[in-house]
Amino acid sequence: MGEAKKLYIKTYGCQMNVYDSERMAEALGGNGYVEVGSPEEADMILLNTCHIREKAAEKVYSELGRFRGLKADKPGLKIGVAGCVAQAEGAEIMARQPMVDLVVGPQSYHRLPEMEARAGTEKVIDTDFPEEDKFARLRERPKAKRGPTAFLTVQEGCDKFCAFCVVPYTRGAEVSRPAARILHEARDLVDRGVREITLLGQNVNAYHGAGPEGGDWTLARLIRALDRIDGLERIRFTTSHPNDMGDDLIAAHAECGKLMPYLHLPVQSGSDRILKRMNRRHTAESYMRVVERIRAARPDILLSGDFIVGFPEETEADFRATMELIEAVNYGSAFTFKYSPRPGTPAAERPQVDPAEADERLHRLQALILRQQQAAQDSMVGRTVGVLFEKPGRRPGQMVGKSDYLHSVFVDAQELDAGDLRRVRIVSSGPNSLQGVLA
Ligand code: 5AD
Ligand code: SF4
């Protein structure tokens, strides 16, 4: 065997892309590639892209522009584009950047090894939506040791068609992986050192995968089965839609010791008029009722959300309704976005809000979220929480990990290792992290 070929993968966007990149790197391992940390040393560069907002998609083209010199110096260098920009723009990418050799959409990753073999001598492109579980056909993860946390995709795609969103077009229709495969993958991750698994799906709480003995499993049922895996200490899941928060999933938050008290539950807007135009199929009030049910089951849960400001036709009154909803919920954290018109989505064709107005709303929204985020973090001081340690901190002898509530926690203690889950008393709160001592 000759020297290993070098693969550089750059990942944009969501956690699902992070998971996909790992799986693609493993699959290309079968073609003789090992992953490297810089594009300069690579024999193949793969950009795993995001199409969710315009800025995200534009970044891909500017990054490709930077690789032009590398390709001139090393003509054998293969350049591939994967992910949601690949799906949305397909052959357009090769027209705009002729040095691209390979374009692969998210539903075709199992074909990547075969595509890679052809790339370089011909242009290869695959953006089909085949009827097969791509993960089942991707090479198994090699048995290498891993860090204490991992993502695991259980569901992909979306049938909800929110008027702003490209996901139903780039990731396709909602598909759930069979429960047995997920459990097998989870056990394998645990054998390799993983202590915390975050289940991923664009609509993760709509999960309805085939159960091992026939019939469909809900996400709650899957979580209960994961809860019984020895060595797995923590379970999280993201992203959920308010309409799919079933009673059994809410009950799991009260009953499953390993399910962490943190839930990402985007509402997007607090105005019923805008929610209707967004095709969200829920109201501000129905969302508040879901929040109440969750808090009744798990009073200490921290909620996070996604918000879009400047959605077409959003007025100042609509925006104020969003601010009121945020005040009423009191979030532990949130992601805030300015509306970005995406080609092919219904809202892109509608009258747009003045960009300066949208910017101004975004600033007000961010200020409110920041206050709530800081207050939630500060409220941890004096409490004793679980912390899963992940890596050394900035100072010698210091370790950093994530609390049950997903805050970063620094602890000075020589005896700690990555993967240790310990009780920690929180002593102070800084701008982005907590400091604690072993309890
Ligand atoms: N413009 C701005 N934000 C968007 N999101 C999705 N599509 C758009 C868009 N066109 C946000 C939503 C979603 C998060 C992942 O990204 O808030 O929940
Ligand atoms: Fe980006 Fe959404 Fe695709 Fe994830 S699913 S990569 S966030 S467009």
Coordinates of C-alpha atoms in Angstrom, one line a residue, residues 32 60 88 111 115 125 141 165 179 207 241 260 283-284 300 311 319 344 353 356 409 420 424 430:
G32 CA -7.2 5.4 1.5
V60 CA -18.8 28.6 0.2
A88 CA -29.7 23.4 -3.9
R111 CA -22.0 6.9 -3.1
M115 CA -17.7 9.2 -6.8
I125 CA -22.3 15.0 -9.5
R141 CA -17.3 3.8 11.9
C165 CA -37.0 27.4 5.0
A179 CA -34.4 2.1 16.0
Y207 CA -39.1 10.6 14.9
H241 CA -41.0 21.4 16.5
M260 CA -30.7 16.4 30.2
T283 CA -49.9 30.1 17.7
A284 CA -48.0 32.0 20.4
D300 CA -35.6 23.3 36.1
F311 CA -39.9 38.2 8.1
F319 CA -42.1 42.4 16.6
G344 CA -37.5 28.8 -4.2
V353 CA -39.1 44.5 5.5
A356 CA -32.4 49.0 8.5
V409 CA -17.9 25.0 33.3
D420 CA -15.3 12.2 33.7
V424 CA -19.6 20.4 40.6
G430 CA -18.4 35.0 33.8

